[in-house]
Each structure stands twice: as structure tokens, then as C-alpha cells.
mmCIF file of C-alpha atoms and ligand atoms in Angstrom:
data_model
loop_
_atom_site.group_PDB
_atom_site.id
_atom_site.type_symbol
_atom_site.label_atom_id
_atom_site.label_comp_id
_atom_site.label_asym_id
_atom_site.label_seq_id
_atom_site.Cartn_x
_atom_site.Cartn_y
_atom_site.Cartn_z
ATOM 1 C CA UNK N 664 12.573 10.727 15.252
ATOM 2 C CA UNK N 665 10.880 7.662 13.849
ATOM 3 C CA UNK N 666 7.310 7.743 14.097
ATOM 4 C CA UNK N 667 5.315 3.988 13.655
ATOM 5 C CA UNK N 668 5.126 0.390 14.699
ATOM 6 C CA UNK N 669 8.056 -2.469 15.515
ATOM 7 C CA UNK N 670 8.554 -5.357 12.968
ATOM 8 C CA UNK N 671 6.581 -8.493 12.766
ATOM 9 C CA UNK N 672 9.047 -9.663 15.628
ATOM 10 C CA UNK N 673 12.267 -11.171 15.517
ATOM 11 C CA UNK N 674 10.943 -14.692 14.124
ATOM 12 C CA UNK N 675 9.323 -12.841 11.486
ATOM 13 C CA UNK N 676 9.670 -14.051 7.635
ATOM 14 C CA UNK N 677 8.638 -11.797 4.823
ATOM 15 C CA UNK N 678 7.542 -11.621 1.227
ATOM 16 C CA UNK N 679 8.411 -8.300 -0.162
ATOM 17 C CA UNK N 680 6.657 -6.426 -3.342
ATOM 18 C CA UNK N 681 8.860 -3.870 -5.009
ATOM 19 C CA UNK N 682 5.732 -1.597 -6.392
ATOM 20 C CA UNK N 683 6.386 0.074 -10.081
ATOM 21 C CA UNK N 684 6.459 3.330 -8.885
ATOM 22 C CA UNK N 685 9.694 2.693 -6.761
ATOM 23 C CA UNK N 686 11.413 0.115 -9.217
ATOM 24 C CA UNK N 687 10.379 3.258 -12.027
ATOM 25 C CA UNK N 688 9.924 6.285 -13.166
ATOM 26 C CA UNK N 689 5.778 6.052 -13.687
ATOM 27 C CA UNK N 690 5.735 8.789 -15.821
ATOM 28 C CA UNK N 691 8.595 7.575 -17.942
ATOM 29 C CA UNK N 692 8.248 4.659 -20.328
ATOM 30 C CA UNK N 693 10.481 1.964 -19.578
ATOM 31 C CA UNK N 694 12.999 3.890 -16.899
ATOM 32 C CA UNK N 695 14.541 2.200 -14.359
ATOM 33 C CA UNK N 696 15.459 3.935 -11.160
ATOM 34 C CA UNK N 697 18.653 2.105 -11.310
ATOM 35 C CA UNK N 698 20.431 3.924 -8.189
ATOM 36 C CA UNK N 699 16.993 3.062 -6.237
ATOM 37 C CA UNK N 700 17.272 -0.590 -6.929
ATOM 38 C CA UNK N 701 20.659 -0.658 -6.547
ATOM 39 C CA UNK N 702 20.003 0.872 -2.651
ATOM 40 C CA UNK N 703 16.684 -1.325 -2.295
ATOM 41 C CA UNK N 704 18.699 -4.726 -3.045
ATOM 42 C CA UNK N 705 21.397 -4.290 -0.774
ATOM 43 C CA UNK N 706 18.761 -3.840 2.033
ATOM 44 C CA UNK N 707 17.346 -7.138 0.934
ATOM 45 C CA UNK N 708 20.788 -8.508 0.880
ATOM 46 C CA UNK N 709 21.246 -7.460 4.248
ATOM 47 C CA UNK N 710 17.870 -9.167 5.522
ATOM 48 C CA UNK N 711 18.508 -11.973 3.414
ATOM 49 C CA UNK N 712 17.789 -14.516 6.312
ATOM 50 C CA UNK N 713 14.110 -13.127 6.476
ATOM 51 C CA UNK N 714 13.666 -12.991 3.296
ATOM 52 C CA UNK N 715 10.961 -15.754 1.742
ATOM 53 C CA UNK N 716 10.516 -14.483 -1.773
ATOM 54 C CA UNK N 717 10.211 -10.882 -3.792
ATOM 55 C CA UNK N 718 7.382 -9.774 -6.314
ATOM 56 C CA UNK N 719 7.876 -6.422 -8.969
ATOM 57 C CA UNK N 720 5.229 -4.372 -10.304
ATOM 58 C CA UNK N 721 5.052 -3.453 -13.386
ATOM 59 C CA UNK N 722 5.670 0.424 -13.148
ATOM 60 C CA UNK N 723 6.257 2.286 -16.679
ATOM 61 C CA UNK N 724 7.356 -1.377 -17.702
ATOM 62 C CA UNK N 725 4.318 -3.210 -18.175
ATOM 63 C CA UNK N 726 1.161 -1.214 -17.152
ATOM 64 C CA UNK N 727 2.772 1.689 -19.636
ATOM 65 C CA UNK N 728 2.990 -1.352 -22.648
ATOM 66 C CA UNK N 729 -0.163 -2.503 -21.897
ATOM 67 C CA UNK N 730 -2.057 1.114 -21.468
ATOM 68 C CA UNK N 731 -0.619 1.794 -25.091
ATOM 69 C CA UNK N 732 -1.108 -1.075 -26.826
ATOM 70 C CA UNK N 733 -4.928 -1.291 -25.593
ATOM 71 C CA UNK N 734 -5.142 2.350 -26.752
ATOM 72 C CA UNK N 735 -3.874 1.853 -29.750
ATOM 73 C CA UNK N 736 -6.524 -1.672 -29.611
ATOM 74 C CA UNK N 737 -3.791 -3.833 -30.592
ATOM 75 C CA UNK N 738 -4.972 -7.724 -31.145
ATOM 76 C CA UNK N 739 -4.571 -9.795 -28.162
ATOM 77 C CA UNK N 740 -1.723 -11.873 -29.160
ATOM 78 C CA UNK N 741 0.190 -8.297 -30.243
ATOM 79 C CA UNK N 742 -0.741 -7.215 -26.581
ATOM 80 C CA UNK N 743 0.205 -10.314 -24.553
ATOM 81 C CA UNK N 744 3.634 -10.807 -26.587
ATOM 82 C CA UNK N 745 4.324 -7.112 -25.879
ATOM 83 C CA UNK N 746 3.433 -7.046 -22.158
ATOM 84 C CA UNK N 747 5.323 -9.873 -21.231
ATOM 85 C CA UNK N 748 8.039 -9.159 -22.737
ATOM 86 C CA UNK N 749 8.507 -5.636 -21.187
ATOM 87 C CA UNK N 750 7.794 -7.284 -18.024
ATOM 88 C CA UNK N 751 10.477 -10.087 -18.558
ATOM 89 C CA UNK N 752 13.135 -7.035 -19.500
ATOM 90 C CA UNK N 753 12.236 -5.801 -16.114
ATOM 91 C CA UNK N 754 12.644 -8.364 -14.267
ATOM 92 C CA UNK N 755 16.114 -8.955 -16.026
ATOM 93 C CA UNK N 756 17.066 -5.989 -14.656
ATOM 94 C CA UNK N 757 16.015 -5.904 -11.598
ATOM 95 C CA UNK N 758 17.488 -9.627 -11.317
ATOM 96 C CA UNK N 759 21.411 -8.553 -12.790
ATOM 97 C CA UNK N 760 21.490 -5.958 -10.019
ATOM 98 C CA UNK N 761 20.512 -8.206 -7.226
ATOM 99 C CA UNK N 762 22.397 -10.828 -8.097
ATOM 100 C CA UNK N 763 25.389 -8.170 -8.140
ATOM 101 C CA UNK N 764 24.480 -7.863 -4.607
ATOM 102 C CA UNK N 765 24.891 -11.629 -3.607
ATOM 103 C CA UNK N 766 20.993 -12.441 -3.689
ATOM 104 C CA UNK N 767 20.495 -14.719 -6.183
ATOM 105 C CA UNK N 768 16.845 -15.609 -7.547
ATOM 106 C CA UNK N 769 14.926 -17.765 -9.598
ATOM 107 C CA UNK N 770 12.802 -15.939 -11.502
ATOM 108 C CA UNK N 771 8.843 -17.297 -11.760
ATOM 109 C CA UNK N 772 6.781 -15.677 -14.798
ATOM 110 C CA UNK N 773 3.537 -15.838 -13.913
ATOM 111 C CA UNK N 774 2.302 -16.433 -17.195
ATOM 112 C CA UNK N 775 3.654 -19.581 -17.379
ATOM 113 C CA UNK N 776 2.918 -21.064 -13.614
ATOM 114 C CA UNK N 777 -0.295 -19.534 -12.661
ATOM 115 C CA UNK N 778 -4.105 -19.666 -13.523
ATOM 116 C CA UNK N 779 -5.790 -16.319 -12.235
ATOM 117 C CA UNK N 780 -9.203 -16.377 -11.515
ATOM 118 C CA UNK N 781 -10.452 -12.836 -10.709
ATOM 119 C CA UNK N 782 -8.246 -11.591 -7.825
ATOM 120 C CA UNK N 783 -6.797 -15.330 -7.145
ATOM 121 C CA UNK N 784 -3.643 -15.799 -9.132
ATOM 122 C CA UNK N 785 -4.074 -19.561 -8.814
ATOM 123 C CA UNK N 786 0.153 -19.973 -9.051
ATOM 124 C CA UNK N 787 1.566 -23.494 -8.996
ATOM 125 C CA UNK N 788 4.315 -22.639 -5.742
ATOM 126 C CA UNK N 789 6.036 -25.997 -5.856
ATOM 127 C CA UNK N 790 8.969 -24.069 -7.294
ATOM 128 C CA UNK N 791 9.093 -21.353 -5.501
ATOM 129 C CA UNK N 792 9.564 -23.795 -2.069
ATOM 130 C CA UNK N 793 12.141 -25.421 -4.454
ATOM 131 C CA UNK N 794 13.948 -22.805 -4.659
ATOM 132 C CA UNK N 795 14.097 -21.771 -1.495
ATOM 133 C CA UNK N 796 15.532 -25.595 -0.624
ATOM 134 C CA UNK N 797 18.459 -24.539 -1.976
ATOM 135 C CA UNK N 798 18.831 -21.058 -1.189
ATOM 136 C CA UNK N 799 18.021 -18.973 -3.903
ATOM 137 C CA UNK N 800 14.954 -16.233 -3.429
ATOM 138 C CA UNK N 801 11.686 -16.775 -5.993
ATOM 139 C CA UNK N 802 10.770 -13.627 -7.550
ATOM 140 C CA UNK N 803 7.661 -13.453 -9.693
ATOM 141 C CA UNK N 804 5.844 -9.980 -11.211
ATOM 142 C CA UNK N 805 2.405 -8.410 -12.306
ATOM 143 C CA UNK N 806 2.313 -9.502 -15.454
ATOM 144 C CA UNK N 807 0.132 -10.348 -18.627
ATOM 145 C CA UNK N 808 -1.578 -14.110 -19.610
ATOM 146 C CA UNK N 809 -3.964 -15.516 -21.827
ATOM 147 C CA UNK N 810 -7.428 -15.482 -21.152
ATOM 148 C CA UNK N 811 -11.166 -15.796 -22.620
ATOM 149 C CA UNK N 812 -11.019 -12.206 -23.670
ATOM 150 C CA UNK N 813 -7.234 -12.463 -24.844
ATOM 151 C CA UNK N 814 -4.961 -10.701 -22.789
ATOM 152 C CA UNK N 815 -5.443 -10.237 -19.068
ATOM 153 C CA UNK N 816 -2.729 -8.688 -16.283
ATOM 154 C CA UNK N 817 -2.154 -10.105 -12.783
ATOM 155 C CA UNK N 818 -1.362 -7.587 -10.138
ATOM 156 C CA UNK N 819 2.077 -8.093 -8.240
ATOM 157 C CA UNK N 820 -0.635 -6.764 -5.260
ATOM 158 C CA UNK N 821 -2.765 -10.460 -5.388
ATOM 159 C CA UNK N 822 0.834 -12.485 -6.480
ATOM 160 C CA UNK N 823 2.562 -11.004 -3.115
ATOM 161 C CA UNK N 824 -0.367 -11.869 -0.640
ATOM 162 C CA UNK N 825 -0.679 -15.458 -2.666
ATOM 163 C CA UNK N 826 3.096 -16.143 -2.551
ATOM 164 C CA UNK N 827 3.485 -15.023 1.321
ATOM 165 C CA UNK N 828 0.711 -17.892 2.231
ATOM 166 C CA UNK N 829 2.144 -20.369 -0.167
ATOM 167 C CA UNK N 830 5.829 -19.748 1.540
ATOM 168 C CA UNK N 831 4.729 -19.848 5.035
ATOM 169 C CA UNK N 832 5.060 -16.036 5.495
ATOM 170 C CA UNK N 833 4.386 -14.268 8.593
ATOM 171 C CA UNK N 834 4.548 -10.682 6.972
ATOM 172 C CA UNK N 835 3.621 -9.038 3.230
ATOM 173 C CA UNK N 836 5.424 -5.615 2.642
ATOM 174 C CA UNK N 837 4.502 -3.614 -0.272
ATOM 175 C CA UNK N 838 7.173 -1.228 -0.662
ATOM 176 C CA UNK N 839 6.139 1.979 -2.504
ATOM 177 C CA UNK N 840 6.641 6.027 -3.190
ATOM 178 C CA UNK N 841 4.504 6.688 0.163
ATOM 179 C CA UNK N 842 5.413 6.352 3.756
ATOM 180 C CA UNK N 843 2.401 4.605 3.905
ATOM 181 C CA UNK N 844 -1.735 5.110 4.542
ATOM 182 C CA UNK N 845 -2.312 8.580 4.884
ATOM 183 C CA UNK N 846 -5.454 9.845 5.805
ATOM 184 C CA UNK N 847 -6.537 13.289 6.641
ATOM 185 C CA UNK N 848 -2.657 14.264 6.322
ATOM 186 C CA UNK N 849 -1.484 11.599 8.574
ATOM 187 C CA UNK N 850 0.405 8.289 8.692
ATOM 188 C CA UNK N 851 -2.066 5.655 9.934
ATOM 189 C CA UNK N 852 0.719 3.486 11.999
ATOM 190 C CA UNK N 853 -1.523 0.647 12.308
ATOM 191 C CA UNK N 854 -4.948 -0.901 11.242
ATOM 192 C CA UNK N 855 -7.018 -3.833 11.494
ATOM 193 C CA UNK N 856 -8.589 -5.594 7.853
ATOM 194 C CA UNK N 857 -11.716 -4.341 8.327
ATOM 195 C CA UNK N 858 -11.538 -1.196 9.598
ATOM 196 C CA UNK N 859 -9.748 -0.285 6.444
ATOM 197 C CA UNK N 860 -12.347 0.403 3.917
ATOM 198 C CA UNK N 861 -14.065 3.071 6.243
ATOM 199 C CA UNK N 862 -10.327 4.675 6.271
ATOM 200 C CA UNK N 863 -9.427 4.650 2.981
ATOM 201 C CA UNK N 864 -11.700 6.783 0.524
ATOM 202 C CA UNK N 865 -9.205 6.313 -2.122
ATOM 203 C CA UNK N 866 -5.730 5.666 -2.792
ATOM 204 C CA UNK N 867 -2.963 7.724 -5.191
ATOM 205 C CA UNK N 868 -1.855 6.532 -7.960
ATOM 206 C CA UNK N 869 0.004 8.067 -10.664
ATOM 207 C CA UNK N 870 1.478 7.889 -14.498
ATOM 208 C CA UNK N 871 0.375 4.950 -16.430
ATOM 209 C CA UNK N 872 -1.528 2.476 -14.298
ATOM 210 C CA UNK N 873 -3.864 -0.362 -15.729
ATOM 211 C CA UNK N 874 -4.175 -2.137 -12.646
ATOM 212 C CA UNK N 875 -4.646 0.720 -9.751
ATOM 213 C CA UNK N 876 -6.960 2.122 -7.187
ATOM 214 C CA UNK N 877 -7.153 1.322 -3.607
ATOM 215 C CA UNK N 878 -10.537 -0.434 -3.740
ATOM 216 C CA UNK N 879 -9.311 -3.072 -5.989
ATOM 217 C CA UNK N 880 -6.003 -3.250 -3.487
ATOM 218 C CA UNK N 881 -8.241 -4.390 -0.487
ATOM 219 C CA UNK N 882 -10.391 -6.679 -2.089
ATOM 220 C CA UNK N 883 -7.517 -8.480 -3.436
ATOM 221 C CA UNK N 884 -6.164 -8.458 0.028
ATOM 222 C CA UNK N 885 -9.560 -9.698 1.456
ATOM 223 C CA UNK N 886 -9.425 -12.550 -1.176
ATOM 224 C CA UNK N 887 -5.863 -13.951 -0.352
ATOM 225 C CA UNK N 888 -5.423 -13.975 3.068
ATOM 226 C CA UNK N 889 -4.739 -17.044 4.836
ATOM 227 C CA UNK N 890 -4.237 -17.692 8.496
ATOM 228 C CA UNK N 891 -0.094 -17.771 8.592
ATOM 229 C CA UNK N 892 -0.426 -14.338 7.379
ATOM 230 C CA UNK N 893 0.011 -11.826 10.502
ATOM 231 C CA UNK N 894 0.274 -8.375 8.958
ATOM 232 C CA UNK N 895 0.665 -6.707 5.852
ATOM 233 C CA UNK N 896 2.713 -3.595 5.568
ATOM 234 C CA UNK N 897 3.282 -0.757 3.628
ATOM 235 C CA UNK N 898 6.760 1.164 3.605
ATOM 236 C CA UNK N 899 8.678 3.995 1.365
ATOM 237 C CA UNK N 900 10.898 2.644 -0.250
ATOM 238 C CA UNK N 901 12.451 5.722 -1.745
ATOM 239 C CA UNK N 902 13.725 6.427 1.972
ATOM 240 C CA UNK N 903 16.742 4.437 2.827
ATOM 241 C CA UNK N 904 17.431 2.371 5.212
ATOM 242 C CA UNK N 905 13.455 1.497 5.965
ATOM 243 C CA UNK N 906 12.970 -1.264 4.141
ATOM 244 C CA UNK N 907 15.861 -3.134 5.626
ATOM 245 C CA UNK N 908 14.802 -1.454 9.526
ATOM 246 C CA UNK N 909 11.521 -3.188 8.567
ATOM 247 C CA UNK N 910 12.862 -6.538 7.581
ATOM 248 C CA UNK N 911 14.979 -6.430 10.646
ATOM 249 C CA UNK N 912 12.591 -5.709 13.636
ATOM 250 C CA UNK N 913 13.365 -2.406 13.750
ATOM 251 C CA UNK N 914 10.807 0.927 14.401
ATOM 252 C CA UNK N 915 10.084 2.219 11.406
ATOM 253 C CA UNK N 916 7.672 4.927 9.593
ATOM 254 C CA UNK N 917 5.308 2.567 8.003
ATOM 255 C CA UNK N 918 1.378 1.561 7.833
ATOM 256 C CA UNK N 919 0.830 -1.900 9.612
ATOM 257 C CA UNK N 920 -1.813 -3.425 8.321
ATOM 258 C CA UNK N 921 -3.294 -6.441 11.436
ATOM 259 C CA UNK N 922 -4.810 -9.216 9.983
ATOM 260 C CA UNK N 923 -7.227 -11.491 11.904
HETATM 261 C C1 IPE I 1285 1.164 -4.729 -13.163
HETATM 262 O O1 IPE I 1285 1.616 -5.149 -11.921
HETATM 263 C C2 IPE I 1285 1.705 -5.626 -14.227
HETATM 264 C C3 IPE I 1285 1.425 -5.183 -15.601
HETATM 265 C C4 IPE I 1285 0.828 -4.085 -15.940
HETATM 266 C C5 IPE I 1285 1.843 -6.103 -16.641
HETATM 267 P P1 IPE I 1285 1.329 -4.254 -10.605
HETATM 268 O O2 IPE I 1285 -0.101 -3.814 -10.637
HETATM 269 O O3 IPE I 1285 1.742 -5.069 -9.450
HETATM 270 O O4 IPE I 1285 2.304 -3.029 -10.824
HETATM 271 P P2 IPE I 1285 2.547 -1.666 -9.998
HETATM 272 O O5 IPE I 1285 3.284 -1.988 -8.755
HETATM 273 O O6 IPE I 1285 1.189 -1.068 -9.717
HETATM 274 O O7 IPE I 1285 3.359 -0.826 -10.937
#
């Protein structure tokens, strides 16, 4: 039996992350979990009416390009050419097999429409409203940009929770490898904002990951919240069928995270 909370309601419109370790392998470089995507964009297709707009991570795409080539202390240009172009190769993907589904996208590169300042992304979202005027879903992903000292990445975490305010979205779903917050061996169904820090001691992350760690997760939550915003979840996406029960209104094993 399913265990956890309803949807955000029937009226409820959602901007989904696809995290890297779903989209990828996270312990192998640039490996696409091709039959997962394939699976995780016909549940989008299927939702498509609640749909507002889709973020990636960068999985053993772009945090693996970026751990080695600051390793290996590349120069900064070397670094952000490399980054974004793994990034833009997996969004490319990602893109050809939803659009083989029927959901078509525009594809945002946050390198070229957004500012970040700390945990703010700072994107320019006149596009991304564009494109939903004429049906097509915006999809944008953690990625690398210029900055003072050279190369810096923006988290798909901070993009989803900008892009969900910027689209008028009622619910934020990070879809990952876990059904959600455990703590002390158990699925925590549903939490307020604040009460999360005292939960959470620290969160899992594996492979390469320049980005990670749960703290880091919540502040940028903290920082890009806006009042639209009702809850942000967090659902497996390597179970089937959840991720579309979600977007749907239906009970599902997830963590519900209440915002205020
Ligand atoms: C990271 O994005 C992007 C790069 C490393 C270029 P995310 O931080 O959103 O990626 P995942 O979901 O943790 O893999």
C-alpha cells in the first residue's frame, strides 16, 4: 500500500527538477539512464496539463566535468567551455527523448539568461512565460557561468524554486534516487520550512557531486521562496508511475515539504 500525502490538489501546477542521480549514472561519467528517462518523460507527457516548466541536474554530466577539470586546476575559460558543454549534451538528450514523447521544450541555458548571486540565480523568465504562450515547456539546468573568480555552477536546486515563482507555480518537485526525507529509517510524509533543519542532520549524496549536501539544499530553498509557492516535494523517481501519481493528485510515497 502507498504510504504519504495527496497532491497539491487538483488545481495544482508544477515545476519539476529531474536530479542527476535519476537522469544518470553518478558514478559513471557521462551515462545516461536512457530507459529511466524514457519512463520519466512519458509521465510528464501524461501530466502535461500541469506541467509549468522542467529543470536537469547535472549528474555525471556536469558536476563529473567540473570535479575533474578543477582537479586537474584547469584555467577558467578551459573549465567553463567544458562544463557547459557537457551540460548542453545533456540537455540534448534529455530534450530528443521528450520530444519523442510529444512534449516539446524550449531549452533555457542558464548561462546565457541568468545572473546568480549566491543562492539567487537572478534568471531573466520573460522567455520561459513565452514559451509557455504557445505551448511548449521551458527547461533550463545546473549549469556553469562566468564569474569574478572564473567559473561558477548554478544548482538546478535554486533554478527549480526560482523558475516555479517566476511561472506562477503552486508546487516544486525534485525528483530523485530516494523516496524522499528519511530520518531515523523513516519516510517523513510531510514537514513544515522550518522545522526542517532540526530534521535533517545531513543529506546523501553520492559519485561526483560539486554542488551537494543538504545544508546548502535548504538554504537555497529558504532564499527562493515566494508566496505562490505552496509546497515543495521530493519523490523517487526511479519508481514508476510516482512521478506522474504526483503530478496528478494522486497518494503517493513522497516527502511534502509545507511552505508558509
Ligand atoms: C549541477 O546541477 C550542475 C553542474 C555541476 C554543472 P545540480 O546541482 O542541480 O545537479 P544534481 O541534480 O545534483 O546532479
Amino acid at each position: 500500500m502507498q504510504r504519504g500525502v495527496g497532491s497539491g490538489g487538483p488545481g495544482g501546477v508544477y515545476v519539476v527538477k529531474l536530479g542527476g542521480s535519476v537522469l544518470t549514472d553518478k558514478r559513471r561519467p557521462f551515462s545516461l539512464r536512457l530507459g529511466v528517462v524514457e519512463r520519466l518523460a512519458a509521465e510528464l507527457a501524461a501530466a502535461r496539463g500541469r506541467l509549468a516548466g522542467l529543470v536537469l541536474g547535472g549528474g555525471s554530466f556536469g558536476h563529473y566535468t567540473a570535479r575533474v577539470a578543477l582537479e586537474e586546476a584547469r584555467g577558467p575559460g578551459e573549465v567553463l567551455g567544458l562544463v557547459t558543454a557537457a551540460m548542453m549534451e545533456l540537455a540534448l538528450a534529455v530534450v530528443d527523448v521528450l520530444h519523442s514523447k510529444g512534449l516539446y521544450t524550449l531549452v533555457l541555458p542558464p548561462h546565457a539568461f541568468c545572473r546568480p548571486r549566491g543562492l539567487r540565480p537572478g534568471c531573466d523568465w520573460a522567455a520561459a512565460r513565452a514559451a509557455r504562450d504557445v505551448d511548449a515547456v521551458p527547461l533550463t539546468y545546473g549549469d556553469a557561468y562566468p564569474c569574478s573568480r572564473g567559473a561558477c555552477i548554478v544548482s538546478g536546486d535554486e533554478l527549480l524554486l526560482e523558475m516555479a515563482c517566476a511561472l506562477g507555480a503552486s508546487e516544486a518537485v525534485y525528483v530523485t534516487d530516494v523516496d524522499g526525507l528519511i530520518v531515523g529509517g523513516r519516510l517523513v510524509e510531510e514537514v513544515g520550512v522550518d522545522e526542517l533543519s532540526a530534521l535533517a542532520a545531513g543529506g546523501r549524496s553520492e559519485g561526483y557531486d560539486v554542488t551537494g549536501g543538504f545544508a546548502r539544499k535548504l538554504e537555497a530553498l529558504r532564499q527562493n521562496l515566494c508566496p505562490g509557492l505552496r509546497s515543495v516535494w521530493i519523490v523517487n523517481g526511479l519508481k514508476p508511475g510516482r512521478l506522474q501519481r504526483l503530478l496528478e493528485g494522486g497518494r503517493v510515497t513522497a516527502t511534502r515539504v509545507t511552505l508558509p
